[in-house]
Amino acid sequence: MVNKLFTLLFASVLVFPLATAVFAQDAPKEAKAAKPARWEGMVIRVSKDQSTLTVRDVGSSQEKTVQYDSSTKWVSQEHGSKKVNDIDSSQVKEGDRVITEGTWDKDGALHATLVSKRLTKL
């Protein structure tokens, strides 16, 4: 009887740490927050039907799709100025320079939480 009890205790001491290690590896994947991302460049296409902007990097020909929704904040700001103006999506047109912030999805599109239209000083 003591032998069986000792074997059961020994087995549980071995199995419990292994089980917790296996389940602990899955936990960070679920709790992992999306990494903040940023993309800036010139707007080359606006699709209001799909709620997307296609933005080309100024230094290269690389293009990214920026998706927006009703929670996206839209602002405009002059270079070097601290004054930020609230705008809406209709004020961003093709040819405008923008800085976008949000999170990347697995398809390579940026889900924007902020779109900042850059204004030039006249």
Short mmCIF file of N, CA, C and O in Angstrom, two decimals:
data_model
loop_
_atom_site.label_atom_id
_atom_site.label_comp_id
_atom_site.label_asym_id
_atom_site.label_seq_id
_atom_site.Cartn_x
_atom_site.Cartn_y
_atom_site.Cartn_z
N MET A 1 0.82 -1.19 0.00
CA MET A 1 0.00 0.00 0.00
C MET A 1 0.87 1.27 0.00
O MET A 1 0.58 2.21 -0.71
N VAL A 2 1.90 1.27 0.83
CA VAL A 2 2.80 2.41 0.91
C VAL A 2 3.54 2.58 -0.42
O VAL A 2 3.77 3.70 -0.87
N ASN A 3 3.91 1.47 -1.05
CA ASN A 3 4.58 1.51 -2.33
C ASN A 3 3.70 2.17 -3.40
O ASN A 3 4.18 3.00 -4.18
N LYS A 4 2.43 1.83 -3.43
CA LYS A 4 1.50 2.42 -4.41
C LYS A 4 1.32 3.91 -4.15
O LYS A 4 1.28 4.72 -5.07
N LEU A 5 1.20 4.27 -2.89
CA LEU A 5 1.05 5.68 -2.53
C LEU A 5 2.30 6.47 -2.90
O LEU A 5 2.21 7.58 -3.45
N PHE A 6 3.47 5.92 -2.63
CA PHE A 6 4.72 6.57 -2.99
C PHE A 6 4.85 6.73 -4.51
O PHE A 6 5.26 7.78 -5.00
N THR A 7 4.46 5.71 -5.27
CA THR A 7 4.51 5.77 -6.74
C THR A 7 3.56 6.83 -7.28
O THR A 7 3.90 7.60 -8.18
N LEU A 8 2.37 6.90 -6.71
CA LEU A 8 1.39 7.90 -7.12
C LEU A 8 1.89 9.31 -6.82
O LEU A 8 1.78 10.21 -7.65
N LEU A 9 2.46 9.52 -5.66
CA LEU A 9 3.02 10.81 -5.29
C LEU A 9 4.17 11.19 -6.22
O LEU A 9 4.25 12.31 -6.70
N PHE A 10 5.06 10.26 -6.48
CA PHE A 10 6.20 10.50 -7.35
C PHE A 10 5.74 10.86 -8.78
O PHE A 10 6.26 11.79 -9.40
N ALA A 11 4.74 10.15 -9.28
CA ALA A 11 4.22 10.41 -10.62
C ALA A 11 3.58 11.79 -10.70
O ALA A 11 3.75 12.52 -11.68
N SER A 12 2.83 12.18 -9.67
CA SER A 12 2.18 13.49 -9.70
C SER A 12 3.21 14.62 -9.61
O SER A 12 3.04 15.68 -10.21
N VAL A 13 4.30 14.40 -8.89
CA VAL A 13 5.37 15.40 -8.81
C VAL A 13 6.02 15.59 -10.18
O VAL A 13 6.40 16.70 -10.55
N LEU A 14 6.13 14.54 -10.96
CA LEU A 14 6.71 14.65 -12.29
C LEU A 14 5.74 15.24 -13.31
O LEU A 14 6.11 16.05 -14.15
N VAL A 15 4.48 14.84 -13.25
CA VAL A 15 3.50 15.24 -14.26
C VAL A 15 3.06 16.69 -14.07
O VAL A 15 2.89 17.41 -15.05
N PHE A 16 2.87 17.15 -12.86
CA PHE A 16 2.37 18.49 -12.61
C PHE A 16 3.25 19.58 -13.22
O PHE A 16 2.75 20.46 -13.93
N PRO A 17 4.57 19.60 -13.02
CA PRO A 17 5.40 20.64 -13.66
C PRO A 17 5.36 20.58 -15.19
O PRO A 17 5.39 21.61 -15.85
N LEU A 18 5.32 19.38 -15.73
CA LEU A 18 5.25 19.26 -17.19
C LEU A 18 3.94 19.82 -17.73
O LEU A 18 3.92 20.51 -18.75
N ALA A 19 2.84 19.53 -17.05
CA ALA A 19 1.54 20.03 -17.49
C ALA A 19 1.47 21.55 -17.40
O ALA A 19 0.97 22.21 -18.31
N THR A 20 2.00 22.12 -16.34
CA THR A 20 1.97 23.58 -16.22
C THR A 20 2.87 24.23 -17.25
O THR A 20 2.56 25.31 -17.77
N ALA A 21 3.98 23.60 -17.60
CA ALA A 21 4.87 24.16 -18.62
C ALA A 21 4.19 24.16 -19.98
O ALA A 21 4.32 25.12 -20.74
N VAL A 22 3.46 23.13 -20.31
CA VAL A 22 2.76 23.06 -21.59
C VAL A 22 1.67 24.12 -21.68
O VAL A 22 1.54 24.83 -22.67
N PHE A 23 0.88 24.26 -20.63
CA PHE A 23 -0.20 25.25 -20.64
C PHE A 23 0.34 26.67 -20.55
O PHE A 23 -0.24 27.60 -21.07
N ALA A 24 1.46 26.89 -19.89
CA ALA A 24 2.04 28.21 -19.76
C ALA A 24 2.56 28.71 -21.11
O ALA A 24 2.58 29.91 -21.35
N GLN A 25 2.96 27.82 -21.99
CA GLN A 25 3.44 28.25 -23.30
C GLN A 25 2.31 28.79 -24.15
O GLN A 25 2.52 29.66 -24.98
N ASP A 26 1.09 28.31 -23.99
CA ASP A 26 -0.04 28.79 -24.76
C ASP A 26 -0.56 30.14 -24.27
O ASP A 26 -1.10 30.91 -25.03
N ALA A 27 -0.39 30.44 -23.02
CA ALA A 27 -0.94 31.66 -22.44
C ALA A 27 -0.38 32.93 -23.07
O ALA A 27 -1.14 33.82 -23.41
N PRO A 28 0.94 33.08 -23.28
CA PRO A 28 1.43 34.33 -23.86
C PRO A 28 0.90 34.60 -25.27
O PRO A 28 0.72 35.74 -25.64
N LYS A 29 0.64 33.58 -26.04
CA LYS A 29 0.12 33.79 -27.40
C LYS A 29 -1.23 34.45 -27.36
O LYS A 29 -1.54 35.32 -28.16
N GLU A 30 -2.08 34.04 -26.42
CA GLU A 30 -3.41 34.62 -26.31
C GLU A 30 -3.36 36.02 -25.72
O GLU A 30 -4.11 36.90 -26.13
N ALA A 31 -2.49 36.23 -24.76
CA ALA A 31 -2.43 37.52 -24.08
C ALA A 31 -1.54 38.52 -24.80
O ALA A 31 -1.47 39.67 -24.40
N LYS A 32 -0.87 38.10 -25.85
CA LYS A 32 0.06 38.95 -26.56
C LYS A 32 -0.69 40.10 -27.24
O LYS A 32 -1.57 39.89 -28.06
N ALA A 33 -0.34 41.32 -26.91
CA ALA A 33 -0.99 42.49 -27.48
C ALA A 33 -0.39 42.79 -28.86
O ALA A 33 0.76 42.47 -29.14
N ALA A 34 -1.18 43.41 -29.69
CA ALA A 34 -0.71 43.79 -31.02
C ALA A 34 0.35 44.88 -30.90
O ALA A 34 0.21 45.82 -30.13
N LYS A 35 1.41 44.74 -31.67
CA LYS A 35 2.51 45.68 -31.63
C LYS A 35 2.12 46.96 -32.38
O LYS A 35 1.63 46.88 -33.50
N PRO A 36 2.34 48.13 -31.79
CA PRO A 36 2.01 49.38 -32.49
C PRO A 36 2.86 49.52 -33.75
O PRO A 36 4.02 49.13 -33.77
N ALA A 37 2.26 50.06 -34.79
CA ALA A 37 2.95 50.20 -36.07
C ALA A 37 2.74 51.61 -36.61
O ALA A 37 1.81 52.32 -36.22
N ARG A 38 3.60 51.98 -37.56
CA ARG A 38 3.54 53.32 -38.17
C ARG A 38 3.90 53.19 -39.64
O ARG A 38 4.81 52.44 -40.00
N TRP A 39 3.20 53.93 -40.50
CA TRP A 39 3.51 53.97 -41.92
C TRP A 39 3.25 55.38 -42.40
O TRP A 39 2.23 55.98 -42.08
N GLU A 40 4.19 55.94 -43.17
CA GLU A 40 3.99 57.28 -43.69
C GLU A 40 4.37 57.36 -45.15
O GLU A 40 5.16 56.57 -45.65
N GLY A 41 3.77 58.32 -45.82
CA GLY A 41 4.05 58.52 -47.23
C GLY A 41 2.95 59.32 -47.90
O GLY A 41 2.17 60.02 -47.24
N MET A 42 2.89 59.20 -49.24
CA MET A 42 1.90 59.93 -50.04
C MET A 42 0.71 59.02 -50.32
O MET A 42 0.87 57.86 -50.68
N VAL A 43 -0.49 59.59 -50.20
CA VAL A 43 -1.71 58.86 -50.53
C VAL A 43 -1.80 58.77 -52.05
O VAL A 43 -1.78 59.80 -52.73
N ILE A 44 -1.86 57.54 -52.59
CA ILE A 44 -1.98 57.40 -54.03
C ILE A 44 -3.36 56.92 -54.45
O ILE A 44 -3.74 57.07 -55.61
N ARG A 45 -4.11 56.35 -53.50
CA ARG A 45 -5.48 55.90 -53.79
C ARG A 45 -6.34 56.02 -52.55
O ARG A 45 -5.89 55.69 -51.45
N VAL A 46 -7.57 56.48 -52.73
CA VAL A 46 -8.54 56.54 -51.64
C VAL A 46 -9.75 55.73 -52.07
O VAL A 46 -10.30 55.97 -53.14
N SER A 47 -10.14 54.77 -51.25
CA SER A 47 -11.34 53.98 -51.52
C SER A 47 -12.30 54.14 -50.35
O SER A 47 -12.13 53.49 -49.31
N LYS A 48 -13.28 55.02 -50.52
CA LYS A 48 -14.24 55.24 -49.44
C LYS A 48 -15.15 54.03 -49.25
O LYS A 48 -15.58 53.74 -48.14
N ASP A 49 -15.43 53.29 -50.35
CA ASP A 49 -16.29 52.11 -50.25
C ASP A 49 -15.65 51.03 -49.38
O ASP A 49 -16.34 50.35 -48.62
N GLN A 50 -14.34 50.86 -49.52
CA GLN A 50 -13.63 49.83 -48.74
C GLN A 50 -12.98 50.39 -47.48
O GLN A 50 -12.34 49.65 -46.73
N SER A 51 -13.10 51.69 -47.27
CA SER A 51 -12.48 52.38 -46.12
C SER A 51 -10.99 52.11 -46.07
O SER A 51 -10.44 51.70 -45.04
N THR A 52 -10.31 52.36 -47.20
CA THR A 52 -8.87 52.15 -47.26
C THR A 52 -8.17 53.31 -47.94
O THR A 52 -8.75 54.02 -48.76
N LEU A 53 -6.91 53.48 -47.59
CA LEU A 53 -5.99 54.38 -48.26
C LEU A 53 -4.82 53.53 -48.73
O LEU A 53 -4.38 52.63 -48.01
N THR A 54 -4.32 53.81 -49.92
CA THR A 54 -3.07 53.19 -50.36
C THR A 54 -2.00 54.26 -50.23
O THR A 54 -2.12 55.33 -50.83
N VAL A 55 -0.98 53.97 -49.43
CA VAL A 55 0.05 54.96 -49.11
C VAL A 55 1.39 54.45 -49.60
O VAL A 55 1.80 53.33 -49.27
N ARG A 56 2.08 55.27 -50.40
CA ARG A 56 3.40 54.94 -50.94
C ARG A 56 4.47 55.64 -50.12
O ARG A 56 4.41 56.85 -49.92
N ASP A 57 5.45 54.88 -49.67
CA ASP A 57 6.58 55.42 -48.93
C ASP A 57 7.32 56.42 -49.81
O ASP A 57 7.58 56.16 -50.98
N VAL A 58 7.66 57.57 -49.24
CA VAL A 58 8.31 58.64 -50.00
C VAL A 58 9.70 58.23 -50.47
O VAL A 58 10.11 58.52 -51.58
N GLY A 59 10.44 57.49 -49.65
CA GLY A 59 11.81 57.12 -49.98
C GLY A 59 11.93 55.93 -50.91
O GLY A 59 13.01 55.61 -51.39
N SER A 60 10.82 55.23 -51.17
CA SER A 60 10.87 54.05 -52.04
C SER A 60 9.55 53.95 -52.79
O SER A 60 8.69 54.82 -52.68
N SER A 61 9.38 52.88 -53.52
CA SER A 61 8.12 52.69 -54.24
C SER A 61 7.22 51.69 -53.52
O SER A 61 6.24 51.23 -54.08
N GLN A 62 7.53 51.40 -52.27
CA GLN A 62 6.75 50.43 -51.51
C GLN A 62 5.41 51.03 -51.10
O GLN A 62 5.34 52.15 -50.60
N GLU A 63 4.34 50.26 -51.33
CA GLU A 63 2.99 50.71 -51.01
C GLU A 63 2.38 49.81 -49.94
O GLU A 63 2.62 48.61 -49.92
N LYS A 64 1.57 50.39 -49.07
CA LYS A 64 0.85 49.65 -48.04
C LYS A 64 -0.61 50.11 -48.05
O LYS A 64 -0.91 51.27 -48.32
N THR A 65 -1.48 49.17 -47.72
CA THR A 65 -2.90 49.49 -47.57
C THR A 65 -3.16 49.85 -46.12
O THR A 65 -2.75 49.15 -45.21
N VAL A 66 -3.85 50.96 -45.93
CA VAL A 66 -4.22 51.43 -44.59
C VAL A 66 -5.73 51.36 -44.49
O VAL A 66 -6.43 52.01 -45.27
N GLN A 67 -6.23 50.55 -43.58
CA GLN A 67 -7.67 50.41 -43.38
C GLN A 67 -8.09 51.30 -42.21
O GLN A 67 -7.38 51.39 -41.21
N TYR A 68 -9.24 51.94 -42.35
CA TYR A 68 -9.75 52.78 -41.27
C TYR A 68 -11.21 52.44 -41.00
O TYR A 68 -11.87 51.78 -41.80
N ASP A 69 -11.69 52.89 -39.85
CA ASP A 69 -13.09 52.68 -39.49
C ASP A 69 -13.56 53.87 -38.66
O ASP A 69 -12.86 54.89 -38.58
N SER A 70 -14.71 53.73 -38.06
CA SER A 70 -15.29 54.85 -37.32
C SER A 70 -14.48 55.22 -36.08
O SER A 70 -14.61 56.34 -35.57
N SER A 71 -13.64 54.32 -35.58
CA SER A 71 -12.84 54.63 -34.40
C SER A 71 -11.51 55.31 -34.74
O SER A 71 -10.80 55.74 -33.83
N THR A 72 -11.18 55.43 -36.02
CA THR A 72 -9.92 56.05 -36.43
C THR A 72 -9.99 57.56 -36.18
O THR A 72 -10.96 58.22 -36.53
N LYS A 73 -8.94 58.10 -35.56
CA LYS A 73 -8.85 59.54 -35.30
C LYS A 73 -8.14 60.19 -36.48
O LYS A 73 -7.11 59.72 -36.94
N TRP A 74 -8.71 61.29 -36.98
CA TRP A 74 -8.16 62.02 -38.13
C TRP A 74 -7.73 63.40 -37.67
O TRP A 74 -8.51 64.14 -37.07
N VAL A 75 -6.47 63.75 -37.96
CA VAL A 75 -5.94 65.06 -37.58
C VAL A 75 -5.10 65.62 -38.72
O VAL A 75 -4.71 64.90 -39.64
N SER A 76 -4.84 66.93 -38.65
CA SER A 76 -3.89 67.56 -39.58
C SER A 76 -2.95 68.42 -38.75
O SER A 76 -3.31 68.92 -37.68
N GLN A 77 -1.72 68.56 -39.26
CA GLN A 77 -0.71 69.30 -38.53
C GLN A 77 0.35 69.81 -39.49
O GLN A 77 0.77 69.09 -40.39
N GLU A 78 0.79 71.05 -39.29
CA GLU A 78 1.90 71.59 -40.07
C GLU A 78 3.20 71.04 -39.53
O GLU A 78 3.33 70.79 -38.33
N HIS A 79 4.16 70.86 -40.41
CA HIS A 79 5.48 70.36 -40.01
C HIS A 79 6.09 71.33 -39.00
O HIS A 79 6.16 72.53 -39.23
N GLY A 80 6.52 70.81 -37.87
CA GLY A 80 7.18 71.63 -36.86
C GLY A 80 6.23 72.36 -35.93
O GLY A 80 6.66 73.02 -35.00
N SER A 81 4.95 72.27 -36.17
CA SER A 81 3.97 72.96 -35.34
C SER A 81 3.45 72.03 -34.24
O SER A 81 3.39 70.82 -34.42
N LYS A 82 3.08 72.63 -33.12
CA LYS A 82 2.49 71.84 -32.05
C LYS A 82 0.96 71.83 -32.14
O LYS A 82 0.30 71.06 -31.45
N LYS A 83 0.40 72.68 -32.98
CA LYS A 83 -1.05 72.77 -33.11
C LYS A 83 -1.57 71.62 -33.98
O LYS A 83 -1.15 71.43 -35.11
N VAL A 84 -2.52 70.87 -33.42
CA VAL A 84 -3.12 69.74 -34.12
C VAL A 84 -4.59 70.05 -34.34
O VAL A 84 -5.30 70.43 -33.41
N ASN A 85 -5.06 69.89 -35.58
CA ASN A 85 -6.45 70.16 -35.94
C ASN A 85 -7.19 68.85 -36.17
O ASN A 85 -6.69 67.96 -36.85
N ASP A 86 -8.39 68.74 -35.62
CA ASP A 86 -9.23 67.57 -35.90
C ASP A 86 -9.87 67.75 -37.28
O ASP A 86 -10.36 68.83 -37.61
N ILE A 87 -9.83 66.69 -38.09
CA ILE A 87 -10.44 66.70 -39.41
C ILE A 87 -11.26 65.42 -39.57
O ILE A 87 -11.34 64.62 -38.64
N ASP A 88 -11.87 65.23 -40.74
CA ASP A 88 -12.54 63.95 -41.01
C ASP A 88 -11.91 63.32 -42.25
O ASP A 88 -11.09 63.92 -42.94
N SER A 89 -12.31 62.10 -42.54
CA SER A 89 -11.67 61.33 -43.62
C SER A 89 -11.84 61.97 -44.99
O SER A 89 -11.00 61.77 -45.86
N SER A 90 -12.88 62.76 -45.17
CA SER A 90 -13.10 63.39 -46.49
C SER A 90 -12.05 64.44 -46.82
O SER A 90 -11.91 64.84 -47.98
N GLN A 91 -11.29 64.90 -45.83
CA GLN A 91 -10.28 65.93 -46.06
C GLN A 91 -8.92 65.36 -46.47
O GLN A 91 -8.00 66.11 -46.75
N VAL A 92 -8.80 64.05 -46.53
CA VAL A 92 -7.56 63.42 -47.00
C VAL A 92 -7.78 62.98 -48.44
O VAL A 92 -8.69 62.21 -48.74
N LYS A 93 -6.96 63.49 -49.33
CA LYS A 93 -7.10 63.25 -50.77
C LYS A 93 -5.82 62.61 -51.33
O LYS A 93 -4.79 62.58 -50.68
N GLU A 94 -5.93 62.14 -52.58
CA GLU A 94 -4.75 61.61 -53.27
C GLU A 94 -3.72 62.73 -53.39
O GLU A 94 -4.04 63.87 -53.68
N GLY A 95 -2.46 62.38 -53.13
CA GLY A 95 -1.37 63.35 -53.19
C GLY A 95 -1.02 63.95 -51.84
O GLY A 95 0.00 64.61 -51.70
N ASP A 96 -1.86 63.75 -50.83
CA ASP A 96 -1.56 64.26 -49.49
C ASP A 96 -0.51 63.38 -48.81
O ASP A 96 -0.46 62.18 -49.02
N ARG A 97 0.30 64.01 -47.99
CA ARG A 97 1.29 63.27 -47.20
C ARG A 97 0.63 62.96 -45.85
O ARG A 97 0.05 63.84 -45.23
N VAL A 98 0.73 61.70 -45.43
CA VAL A 98 0.11 61.27 -44.18
C VAL A 98 1.07 60.44 -43.35
O VAL A 98 2.00 59.82 -43.87
N ILE A 99 0.83 60.45 -42.05
CA ILE A 99 1.48 59.53 -41.13
C ILE A 99 0.36 58.74 -40.48
O ILE A 99 -0.60 59.33 -39.96
N THR A 100 0.46 57.42 -40.54
CA THR A 100 -0.59 56.58 -39.97
C THR A 100 -0.02 55.73 -38.85
O THR A 100 1.14 55.31 -38.91
N GLU A 101 -0.83 55.50 -37.84
CA GLU A 101 -0.44 54.65 -36.72
C GLU A 101 -1.56 53.65 -36.47
O GLU A 101 -2.73 53.97 -36.67
N GLY A 102 -1.19 52.45 -36.07
CA GLY A 102 -2.17 51.40 -35.82
C GLY A 102 -1.48 50.08 -35.57
O GLY A 102 -0.41 50.04 -34.97
N THR A 103 -2.08 49.00 -36.09
CA THR A 103 -1.49 47.67 -35.95
C THR A 103 -1.55 46.94 -37.28
O THR A 103 -2.50 47.11 -38.05
N TRP A 104 -0.51 46.14 -37.55
CA TRP A 104 -0.46 45.34 -38.77
C TRP A 104 -1.31 44.10 -38.61
O TRP A 104 -1.32 43.48 -37.56
N ASP A 105 -2.01 43.71 -39.68
CA ASP A 105 -2.71 42.43 -39.65
C ASP A 105 -1.87 41.40 -40.39
O ASP A 105 -0.82 41.72 -40.95
N LYS A 106 -2.31 40.16 -40.41
CA LYS A 106 -1.52 39.09 -41.02
C LYS A 106 -1.43 39.22 -42.54
O LYS A 106 -0.56 38.64 -43.16
N ASP A 107 -2.31 40.03 -43.15
CA ASP A 107 -2.27 40.23 -44.60
C ASP A 107 -1.37 41.40 -45.01
O ASP A 107 -1.24 41.71 -46.18
N GLY A 108 -0.78 42.09 -44.03
CA GLY A 108 0.12 43.19 -44.33
C GLY A 108 -0.55 44.55 -44.41
O GLY A 108 0.07 45.53 -44.78
N ALA A 109 -1.82 44.63 -44.06
CA ALA A 109 -2.53 45.92 -44.03
C ALA A 109 -2.42 46.52 -42.64
O ALA A 109 -2.35 45.81 -41.64
N LEU A 110 -2.40 47.85 -42.59
CA LEU A 110 -2.35 48.55 -41.32
C LEU A 110 -3.76 48.96 -40.93
O LEU A 110 -4.45 49.63 -41.70
N HIS A 111 -4.22 48.55 -39.75
CA HIS A 111 -5.50 49.00 -39.22
C HIS A 111 -5.22 50.27 -38.43
O HIS A 111 -4.66 50.23 -37.34
N ALA A 112 -5.64 51.40 -39.00
CA ALA A 112 -5.25 52.70 -38.45
C ALA A 112 -6.09 53.10 -37.25
O ALA A 112 -7.31 53.01 -37.27
N THR A 113 -5.41 53.54 -36.21
CA THR A 113 -6.06 54.18 -35.08
C THR A 113 -5.92 55.70 -35.20
O THR A 113 -6.69 56.43 -34.61
N LEU A 114 -4.92 56.14 -35.98
CA LEU A 114 -4.68 57.56 -36.19
C LEU A 114 -4.18 57.79 -37.62
O LEU A 114 -3.31 57.06 -38.10
N VAL A 115 -4.75 58.79 -38.28
CA VAL A 115 -4.25 59.25 -39.58
C VAL A 115 -3.99 60.74 -39.42
O VAL A 115 -4.89 61.51 -39.10
N SER A 116 -2.73 61.13 -39.63
CA SER A 116 -2.33 62.53 -39.50
C SER A 116 -1.95 63.06 -40.87
O SER A 116 -0.97 62.61 -41.47
N LYS A 117 -2.72 64.02 -41.36
CA LYS A 117 -2.42 64.67 -42.65
C LYS A 117 -1.39 65.76 -42.36
O LYS A 117 -1.56 66.59 -41.47
N ARG A 118 -0.30 65.72 -43.12
CA ARG A 118 0.78 66.68 -42.93
C ARG A 118 0.54 67.89 -43.83
O ARG A 118 0.33 67.73 -45.03
N LEU A 119 0.56 69.07 -43.26
CA LEU A 119 0.34 70.31 -44.00
C LEU A 119 1.67 70.98 -44.27
O LEU A 119 2.58 70.93 -43.43
N THR A 120 1.80 71.63 -45.41
CA THR A 120 3.03 72.36 -45.72
C THR A 120 2.82 73.82 -45.39
O THR A 120 1.72 74.36 -45.53
N LYS A 121 3.87 74.46 -44.94
CA LYS A 121 3.79 75.91 -44.65
C LYS A 121 3.82 76.67 -45.96
O LYS A 121 4.60 76.37 -46.85
N LEU A 122 2.96 77.66 -46.03
CA LEU A 122 2.91 78.48 -47.26
C LEU A 122 3.74 79.72 -47.11
O LEU A 122 4.02 80.25 -46.15
#
